[in-house]
Coordinates of C-alpha atoms and ligand atoms in Angstrom, one line a residue:
M272 CA 0.0 0.0 0.0
K273 CA 1.2 3.5 -0.7
K274 CA 2.6 5.4 2.2
F275 CA 1.3 8.9 2.7
N276 CA 3.1 12.1 3.6
I277 CA 1.2 14.3 6.0
S278 CA 1.7 17.9 7.1
I279 CA 0.1 19.0 10.4
A280 CA -0.5 22.8 10.3
G281 CA -0.6 24.1 13.8
G282 CA 2.1 21.6 14.9
G283 CA 2.3 23.3 18.3
S284 CA -1.3 22.5 19.0
T285 CA -2.3 20.7 22.2
F286 CA -4.0 18.2 19.9
T287 CA -0.9 17.3 17.9
P288 CA 0.5 14.5 20.2
G289 CA -2.9 12.8 20.5
I290 CA -3.4 13.0 16.8
I291 CA 0.1 11.6 16.1
L292 CA -0.6 8.7 18.5
M293 CA -3.9 8.1 16.7
L294 CA -2.2 8.1 13.3
L295 CA 0.3 5.5 14.7
D296 CA -2.6 3.4 15.9
H297 CA -4.0 3.3 12.3
L298 CA -0.9 2.7 10.3
E299 CA -2.3 -0.6 9.0
D300 CA -5.2 1.1 7.3
F301 CA -3.4 4.3 6.6
P302 CA 0.3 3.8 6.2
I303 CA 2.5 6.9 6.7
D304 CA 6.0 7.7 5.4
T305 CA 6.5 11.2 6.9
I306 CA 4.8 13.5 9.3
K307 CA 5.7 17.1 8.9
L308 CA 4.8 19.7 11.6
Y309 CA 4.3 23.3 10.6
D310 CA 3.7 26.2 13.0
N311 CA 4.4 29.9 12.9
D312 CA 5.5 29.7 16.6
G313 CA 8.7 27.6 16.2
E314 CA 9.4 27.5 19.9
R315 CA 6.0 26.2 20.9
Q316 CA 6.1 23.6 18.1
Q317 CA 9.6 22.4 19.0
T318 CA 8.6 21.1 22.4
I319 CA 5.8 19.0 20.8
A320 CA 8.1 17.9 18.0
D321 CA 11.0 16.9 20.2
A322 CA 8.7 14.8 22.4
C323 CA 6.9 13.2 19.4
E324 CA 10.2 12.3 17.8
I325 CA 11.2 10.3 20.9
L326 CA 7.8 8.7 20.9
L327 CA 8.0 7.8 17.2
K328 CA 11.5 6.3 17.6
E329 CA 10.1 4.0 20.3
R330 CA 6.8 3.1 18.8
A331 CA 7.1 3.4 15.0
P332 CA 10.7 4.0 14.0
E333 CA 9.8 3.6 10.3
V334 CA 7.7 6.8 10.4
K335 CA 9.8 10.0 9.8
L336 CA 9.0 13.2 11.6
L337 CA 10.2 16.7 10.9
A338 CA 9.2 20.1 12.2
S339 CA 9.7 23.4 10.5
T340 CA 8.5 27.0 10.3
D341 CA 9.5 27.1 6.7
P342 CA 6.4 26.6 4.5
K343 CA 8.5 25.1 1.7
V344 CA 9.9 22.4 3.9
A345 CA 6.6 21.7 5.6
F346 CA 4.3 21.6 2.6
E347 CA 6.5 20.1 -0.1
N348 CA 5.6 16.6 -1.3
V349 CA 2.7 16.0 1.0
D350 CA -0.6 14.2 0.3
F351 CA -2.7 15.7 3.1
V352 CA -2.5 18.8 5.2
M353 CA -4.3 18.4 8.5
A354 CA -4.9 21.9 9.8
H355 CA -5.7 22.8 13.3
I356 CA -4.3 26.3 13.8
R357 CA -5.5 28.8 16.4
V358 CA -4.6 32.3 15.2
G359 CA -3.8 34.4 18.3
K360 CA -3.6 31.3 20.5
Y361 CA -5.3 31.0 23.9
A362 CA -4.4 34.6 24.8
M363 CA -6.8 35.8 22.1
R364 CA -9.4 33.1 22.9
E365 CA -9.5 34.5 26.3
Q366 CA -10.3 38.0 24.8
D367 CA -12.9 36.5 22.6
E368 CA -14.6 35.1 25.7
K369 CA -14.1 37.9 28.1
I370 CA -14.9 41.0 26.0
P371 CA -18.5 39.9 25.2
L372 CA -19.1 38.8 28.8
R373 CA -18.1 42.3 30.0
H374 CA -21.1 43.5 27.9
G375 CA -23.4 40.9 29.3
V376 CA -23.2 38.8 26.2
V377 CA -22.2 35.1 25.6
G378 CA -18.4 34.7 25.6
Q379 CA -17.6 31.6 23.5
E380 CA -14.8 30.5 21.3
T381 CA -17.0 29.8 18.1
C382 CA -20.4 31.2 18.9
G383 CA -21.6 34.8 19.0
P384 CA -19.1 37.7 19.1
G385 CA -16.2 35.5 20.2
G386 CA -16.7 33.3 17.2
I387 CA -16.9 36.3 14.8
A388 CA -13.7 37.8 16.3
Y389 CA -11.9 34.4 16.0
G390 CA -13.2 34.1 12.4
M391 CA -11.7 37.4 11.4
R392 CA -8.3 36.2 12.7
S393 CA -8.6 32.6 11.3
I394 CA -9.4 33.5 7.7
T395 CA -6.0 35.0 7.1
G396 CA -4.2 32.1 8.7
V397 CA -6.2 29.4 6.9
L398 CA -6.0 31.1 3.5
E399 CA -2.2 31.3 3.9
I400 CA -1.9 27.6 4.6
I401 CA -4.1 26.8 1.6
D402 CA -1.8 28.9 -0.6
Y403 CA 1.3 27.2 0.8
M404 CA -0.2 23.8 0.1
E405 CA -1.2 24.7 -3.4
K406 CA 2.2 26.1 -4.1
Y407 CA 4.3 23.3 -2.8
S408 CA 1.9 20.3 -3.1
P409 CA -0.7 21.2 -5.7
D410 CA -2.4 17.8 -5.6
A411 CA -2.8 17.6 -1.8
W412 CA -6.1 17.9 0.1
M413 CA -6.5 20.0 3.2
L414 CA -8.5 18.5 6.0
N415 CA -9.4 21.5 8.1
Y416 CA -10.7 21.6 11.6
S417 CA -9.4 25.0 12.5
N418 CA -12.2 27.0 14.1
P419 CA -14.5 28.7 13.8
A420 CA -15.2 26.1 11.1
A421 CA -18.5 27.8 9.9
I422 CA -16.8 31.1 9.1
V423 CA -13.6 29.5 7.8
A424 CA -15.7 27.3 5.5
E425 CA -17.7 30.3 4.1
A426 CA -14.4 32.2 3.6
T427 CA -12.7 29.4 1.7
R428 CA -15.9 28.8 -0.4
K429 CA -15.8 32.4 -1.4
L430 CA -12.1 33.3 -1.5
R431 CA -10.6 30.0 -2.6
P432 CA -13.5 28.4 -4.5
N433 CA -11.3 25.8 -6.4
S434 CA -9.2 24.7 -3.4
K435 CA -9.2 21.1 -2.2
I436 CA -10.2 21.9 1.3
L437 CA -12.6 19.8 3.4
N438 CA -14.0 21.4 6.6
I439 CA -15.0 19.1 9.4
C440 CA -16.0 19.1 13.0
D441 CA -15.8 16.6 15.8
M442 CA -18.7 17.7 17.9
P443 CA -21.4 15.6 16.2
I444 CA -19.0 12.6 16.5
G445 CA -18.4 13.3 20.2
I446 CA -22.2 13.6 20.8
E447 CA -22.9 10.4 18.7
E448 CA -20.4 8.5 20.9
L449 CA -22.4 9.6 24.0
M450 CA -25.7 8.7 22.4
A451 CA -24.4 5.2 21.4
S452 CA -23.1 4.6 24.9
N453 CA -26.4 5.7 26.4
I454 CA -28.4 3.1 24.5
G455 CA -25.9 0.3 25.0
L456 CA -24.1 0.3 21.6
S457 CA -20.4 -0.2 21.5
S458 CA -19.7 2.5 18.9
R459 CA -21.2 5.4 17.1
K460 CA -20.3 3.5 13.9
E461 CA -23.3 1.2 14.6
M462 CA -25.5 4.1 13.9
V463 CA -26.6 5.7 10.5
V464 CA -27.6 9.3 11.0
K465 CA -29.5 12.0 9.3
Y466 CA -28.4 15.5 10.4
Y467 CA -28.6 19.0 9.0
G468 CA -27.6 22.5 10.0
L469 CA -24.7 24.8 10.1
N470 CA -21.5 24.0 11.9
H471 CA -22.1 24.1 15.7
F472 CA -25.7 24.7 14.8
G473 CA -27.6 21.5 13.7
W474 CA -30.0 18.7 14.5
W475 CA -30.3 15.0 14.1
T476 CA -33.6 14.0 12.5
D477 CA -33.1 10.2 12.2
I478 CA -30.8 7.7 13.8
R479 CA -31.0 4.0 12.9
D480 CA -28.9 0.9 13.5
K481 CA -27.5 -1.0 10.5
S482 CA -30.6 -3.2 10.3
G483 CA -32.8 -0.1 9.9
K484 CA -34.2 -0.1 13.5
D485 CA -35.2 3.4 14.6
L486 CA -33.1 4.4 17.6
M487 CA -34.5 7.9 17.9
P488 CA -37.2 7.1 20.6
E489 CA -34.7 5.5 22.9
I490 CA -32.1 8.3 22.5
I491 CA -34.7 11.0 22.9
K492 CA -36.0 9.4 26.1
H493 CA -32.6 9.6 27.6
V494 CA -32.0 13.2 26.5
E495 CA -35.4 14.2 27.9
Q496 CA -34.1 13.1 31.3
H497 CA -30.4 13.6 31.3
G498 CA -29.4 15.4 28.1
Y499 CA -26.4 13.6 26.6
A500 CA -24.9 12.9 30.0
T501 CA -23.7 9.3 30.5
D502 CA -23.0 7.4 33.7
T503 CA -19.8 6.0 32.2
G504 CA -17.5 8.9 33.3
S505 CA -16.4 9.5 29.7
D506 CA -13.2 11.6 29.2
M507 CA -15.0 14.8 28.2
E508 CA -17.5 14.6 31.0
K509 CA -14.7 14.7 33.5
E510 CA -14.5 18.4 32.8
A511 CA -17.3 20.3 34.6
S512 CA -17.9 22.7 31.7
W513 CA -18.4 19.9 29.2
S514 CA -20.5 17.9 31.7
D515 CA -22.8 20.9 32.1
T516 CA -23.0 21.3 28.4
F517 CA -24.1 17.7 27.9
K518 CA -26.8 18.0 30.6
K519 CA -28.0 21.3 29.2
A520 CA -28.9 19.5 25.9
R521 CA -32.0 18.4 27.7
D522 CA -33.4 22.0 27.7
V523 CA -32.2 22.5 24.1
Q524 CA -34.0 19.4 23.0
A525 CA -37.2 20.4 24.8
I526 CA -37.8 23.1 22.2
D527 CA -38.1 20.6 19.4
K528 CA -39.2 17.2 20.6
D529 CA -38.7 15.3 17.4
T530 CA -35.1 16.1 16.8
L531 CA -31.8 15.9 18.7
P532 CA -29.7 19.1 18.9
N533 CA -26.1 19.9 18.7
T534 CA -25.0 21.1 22.1
Y535 CA -23.7 24.4 20.8
L536 CA -27.3 25.5 20.2
K537 CA -27.5 26.3 23.9
Y538 CA -25.6 29.6 23.3
Y539 CA -28.2 30.8 20.8
L540 CA -31.3 29.4 22.6
Y541 CA -30.3 30.1 26.2
P542 CA -27.9 33.0 26.1
D543 CA -29.2 34.6 29.3
Y544 CA -28.6 31.3 31.2
E545 CA -25.1 31.0 29.7
V546 CA -24.1 34.5 30.7
A547 CA -25.5 34.1 34.2
H548 CA -23.5 30.8 34.6
S549 CA -20.2 32.2 33.3
N550 CA -17.4 33.4 35.4
K551 CA -16.3 36.7 33.7
E552 CA -12.8 36.4 35.2
Y553 CA -12.2 32.8 34.5
T554 CA -13.5 31.4 31.2
R555 CA -13.0 28.2 29.2
A556 CA -9.7 29.6 27.8
N557 CA -8.4 29.8 31.4
E558 CA -9.5 26.3 32.1
V559 CA -7.8 25.0 28.9
M560 CA -4.6 26.8 29.6
A561 CA -4.5 25.4 33.2
G562 CA -5.7 22.0 32.0
R563 CA -5.0 20.6 28.6
E564 CA -2.2 23.0 27.6
K565 CA -0.3 22.6 30.8
F566 CA -0.8 18.9 30.8
V567 CA 0.4 18.4 27.2
F568 CA 3.4 20.6 27.5
T569 CA 4.5 19.2 30.8
E570 CA 4.2 15.7 29.5
C571 CA 6.2 16.6 26.4
E572 CA 8.9 18.2 28.6
N573 CA 9.0 15.1 30.8
I574 CA 9.5 12.9 27.7
I575 CA 12.3 15.2 26.5
N576 CA 14.1 15.3 29.9
K577 CA 13.9 11.6 30.4
G578 CA 14.7 10.8 26.8
T579 CA 11.9 8.3 26.7
A580 CA 8.1 8.3 26.3
E581 CA 7.8 5.2 28.5
G582 CA 5.1 5.8 31.1
T583 CA 3.8 9.0 29.5
E584 CA 0.2 9.9 30.2
L585 CA -0.3 11.3 26.7
T586 CA -3.0 9.2 25.1
I587 CA -4.4 8.4 21.7
D588 CA -7.0 10.9 20.6
E589 CA -9.3 8.1 19.3
H590 CA -12.0 10.7 18.9
A591 CA -9.9 12.2 16.1
S592 CA -9.8 8.9 14.1
Y593 CA -12.6 10.5 11.9
I594 CA -9.7 12.4 10.3
V595 CA -8.1 9.1 9.2
D596 CA -11.6 8.0 8.0
L597 CA -11.7 11.1 5.9
A598 CA -8.2 10.8 4.6
R599 CA -8.9 7.2 3.7
A600 CA -12.2 8.1 2.0
I601 CA -10.3 10.4 -0.3
A602 CA -7.2 8.2 -0.8
F603 CA -9.1 4.9 -1.3
N604 CA -12.4 6.2 -2.6
T605 CA -14.3 4.5 0.2
K606 CA -17.5 6.5 -0.2
E607 CA -17.9 6.5 3.6
R608 CA -20.9 8.4 4.8
M609 CA -19.7 11.4 7.0
L610 CA -21.0 14.7 8.1
M611 CA -19.1 17.5 6.3
I612 CA -19.4 21.2 6.0
V613 CA -20.3 21.8 2.3
E614 CA -22.0 24.3 0.1
N615 CA -25.7 23.6 0.2
K616 CA -26.4 23.7 -3.6
G617 CA -30.0 22.5 -3.1
A618 CA -29.3 19.6 -0.6
I619 CA -31.6 21.5 1.8
S620 CA -34.2 22.4 -0.8
N621 CA -35.7 25.4 1.0
F622 CA -32.4 27.0 2.1
E623 CA -29.9 29.4 0.6
P624 CA -27.9 27.5 -2.1
T625 CA -24.6 29.1 -1.3
A626 CA -24.8 28.5 2.5
M627 CA -22.1 26.3 4.0
V628 CA -24.2 23.6 5.7
E629 CA -23.3 20.5 7.8
I630 CA -24.9 17.4 6.3
P631 CA -24.2 13.8 5.5
C632 CA -22.0 13.2 2.4
L633 CA -20.5 10.2 0.7
V634 CA -16.8 10.9 0.5
G635 CA -14.6 9.6 -2.2
S636 CA -11.6 10.5 -4.2
E637 CA -13.4 13.4 -5.8
G638 CA -14.4 14.8 -2.4
P639 CA -17.7 14.9 -0.7
E640 CA -21.0 14.1 -2.5
P641 CA -23.8 15.7 -0.4
L642 CA -26.9 13.6 0.2
S643 CA -30.3 15.3 -0.3
V644 CA -31.9 16.5 2.9
G645 CA -35.1 18.0 1.4
E646 CA -37.2 20.6 3.1
I647 CA -36.5 21.7 6.7
P648 CA -39.1 23.1 9.2
R649 CA -39.7 26.8 9.7
F650 CA -38.1 26.9 13.2
Q651 CA -34.8 25.5 12.2
K652 CA -34.8 27.3 8.8
S653 CA -35.4 30.7 10.4
L654 CA -32.7 30.2 13.0
M655 CA -30.3 29.0 10.4
E656 CA -31.1 31.9 8.0
Q657 CA -30.2 34.4 10.8
Q658 CA -27.0 32.6 11.7
V659 CA -25.9 32.1 8.1
G660 CA -26.4 35.8 7.6
V661 CA -24.0 36.4 10.5
E662 CA -21.4 34.2 9.0
K663 CA -21.7 35.6 5.4
L664 CA -21.6 39.2 6.7
T665 CA -18.5 38.4 8.7
V666 CA -16.7 37.1 5.6
E667 CA -18.0 40.1 3.5
A668 CA -16.7 42.4 6.2
Y669 CA -13.3 40.7 6.1
E670 CA -13.1 40.9 2.3
E671 CA -14.3 44.5 2.0
Q672 CA -12.7 45.6 5.3
S673 CA -16.1 46.9 6.2
Y674 CA -16.8 48.2 9.8
Q675 CA -20.4 48.6 8.8
K676 CA -20.9 44.9 7.7
L677 CA -19.1 43.6 10.8
W678 CA -21.4 45.7 13.0
Q679 CA -24.4 44.2 11.0
A680 CA -23.0 40.7 11.6
L681 CA -22.8 41.2 15.3
T682 CA -26.2 42.9 15.4
L683 CA -27.8 40.0 13.6
S684 CA -26.4 37.4 16.1
R685 CA -29.1 36.0 18.3
T686 CA -26.6 36.3 21.2
I687 CA -26.6 40.1 21.1
P688 CA -29.5 42.1 22.3
S689 CA -29.1 45.4 20.3
A690 CA -27.2 47.3 17.7
K691 CA -25.8 49.5 20.6
V692 CA -24.3 46.5 22.5
A693 CA -23.1 45.1 19.1
K694 CA -21.2 48.4 18.5
D695 CA -19.7 48.5 22.0
I696 CA -18.4 45.0 21.7
L697 CA -17.1 45.6 18.1
D698 CA -15.1 48.6 19.2
D699 CA -13.5 46.6 22.0
L700 CA -12.8 43.6 19.7
I701 CA -11.1 45.9 17.1
E702 CA -8.8 47.2 19.8
A703 CA -8.0 43.7 21.1
N704 CA -7.4 42.3 17.6
K705 CA -5.0 44.9 16.3
G706 CA -2.4 43.2 14.1
Y707 CA -4.7 40.2 13.6
W708 CA -7.7 41.6 11.7
P709 CA -7.7 43.5 8.5
D710 CA -8.1 47.3 9.2
L711 CA -11.8 48.1 9.0
K712 CA -12.9 51.2 7.1
Ligands
NAD2206 P1 -3.4 25.6 20.3 O1 -3.3 27.1 20.5 O2 -2.8 24.7 21.3 O3 -2.7 25.2 18.9 C1 -2.8 26.0 17.7 C2 -1.4 26.2 17.1 O4 -1.6 26.9 15.9 C3 -0.4 27.0 18.0 O5 0.7 26.2 18.2 C4 -0.2 28.2 17.2 O6 1.1 28.7 17.3 C5 -0.5 27.8 15.8 N1 -0.8 28.9 14.8 C6 -1.5 30.0 15.1 N2 -1.6 30.7 14.0 C7 -0.9 30.1 13.0 C8 -0.6 30.3 11.6 N3 -1.1 31.4 11.0 N4 0.1 29.4 11.0 C9 0.6 28.3 11.5 N5 0.3 28.0 12.8 C10 -0.4 28.9 13.5 O7 -4.9 25.3 20.1 P2 -5.8 24.0 20.3 O8 -6.7 24.2 21.4 O9 -4.9 22.8 20.2 O10 -6.7 24.0 19.0 C11 -6.2 24.0 17.7 C12 -7.3 24.3 16.7 O11 -8.2 23.1 16.5 C13 -8.3 25.4 17.1 O12 -8.7 26.1 15.9 C14 -9.5 24.7 17.6 O13 -10.6 25.5 17.6 C15 -9.5 23.5 16.6 N6 -10.3 22.4 17.0 C16 -11.3 22.1 16.2 C17 -12.1 21.0 16.4 C18 -13.3 20.7 15.5 O14 -14.1 20.0 15.7 N7 -13.4 21.4 14.3 C19 -11.9 20.2 17.5 C20 -10.9 20.5 18.4 C21 -10.1 21.6 18.1
G6P2207 C1 -15.5 20.6 20.3 C2 -15.8 21.3 19.1 C3 -14.6 22.1 18.6 C4 -14.0 23.0 19.7 C5 -13.8 22.2 20.9 C6 -13.5 23.1 22.1 O1 -14.6 19.5 20.0 O2 -16.2 20.6 18.0 O3 -14.9 22.8 17.5 O4 -12.8 23.6 19.3 O5 -14.9 21.4 21.3 O6 -12.9 22.4 23.1 P1 -12.1 23.0 24.3 O7 -11.7 21.9 25.2 O8 -10.9 23.7 23.6 O9 -13.0 24.0 24.9
MN2208 MN1 -16.3 21.9 16.1

């Protein structure tokens, strides 16, 4: 079997070691020759790279690893670019969360004003990586999960329409794992799902087992009582903020009894509750810096100091194996059914054709082939129209460097109560994002 060369953009990410371990665990299905790490913060990346090098030597010496801040080195001769960059890093995530909260508005990484601010930063970074990939490996595919995926997907649709970029999200996968466990299935892969929406903004409408048995009633029954919470002590639920999110899905589901919601809808449907339950001085960015970031970098430093990865607590990010499924679908034309963020083009028949929607697709060597969804109900359609307007206006504001359009985007977000509050938040965000956003006129 051909061995693939992979570039990981955002090599210094907290997710890189878990993803490399996951790739090693899948070498039989997806053989790898070389993994290249690329980051624009060479020092941050080096710690991850040095530790991963030791790890690879011990566990898969045949796989080569190199790390570089030079795009030519990092993107030359690769088959896939896996992109997980965070432009502005956690310091800017903290601003995205805290600035809106100061104005009494939801402070979240990808939803509401925080997501818009992050989007304005990410577009430049993601476009730059696409351009490097196309320059140095014109046949490669980019598997992008850099956030905010909805805005990044709209920006790449519009500004790089012919690029081979696939935008994906792991939230539906994470939720499906909880659903499966709650009804006694061993894996989400035993379920065949229908789902539609925007990224971090969607609903399951049908879930069956492989024999066609309808699993919705049993899952809904569980969600009506417990949300997506399990009693298995799953990894994500060990963190209080995720555990709360999974429980809150109960209230989100109550608004539309026949479907099952993405957990992120809570920020749009219960923004007052979310603000009231946020600590304005200590947000998720602080939790992640004190938690995942500290843990990953400490573990990497331990590996480097000891010269061995034996006994390391770094674990396989099995959750991320959907990235291998996606790469395999492209490489081996598997036509696997997966949720992807793609241009609607009539798949949702009563929704804007150019909207980037998250729907099931069959993925093969030509890319994703969206499956038809048909008509969606008025409640979801109306919410999605408002949100897609936010995302499109953000990208237009970026492209035209328009203050006015960004103000409109913020004003349109369900999370913001008035144009006045939108303007106050915008002015603070502009100040905080100097050097990251295009100058707005
Ligand atoms: P992180 O800050 O630890 O890692 C991001 C890395 O990107 C950093 O090392 C940073 O230096 C680098 N970077 C920033 N701008 C860059 C640029 N222009 N070029 C190259 N490198 C750049 O963040 P993290 O928490 O590990 O998350 C990484 C990304 O993955 C985020 O965008 C996050 O939102 C995303 N993510 C997405 C999903 C999904 O479902 N789509 C799931 C998990 C994480
Ligand atoms: C889920 C979402 C991602 C998001 C992440 C945040 O996985 O799908 O898009 O980046 O959660 O997790 P964190 O632990 O960084 O708050
Ligand atoms: Mn996501």
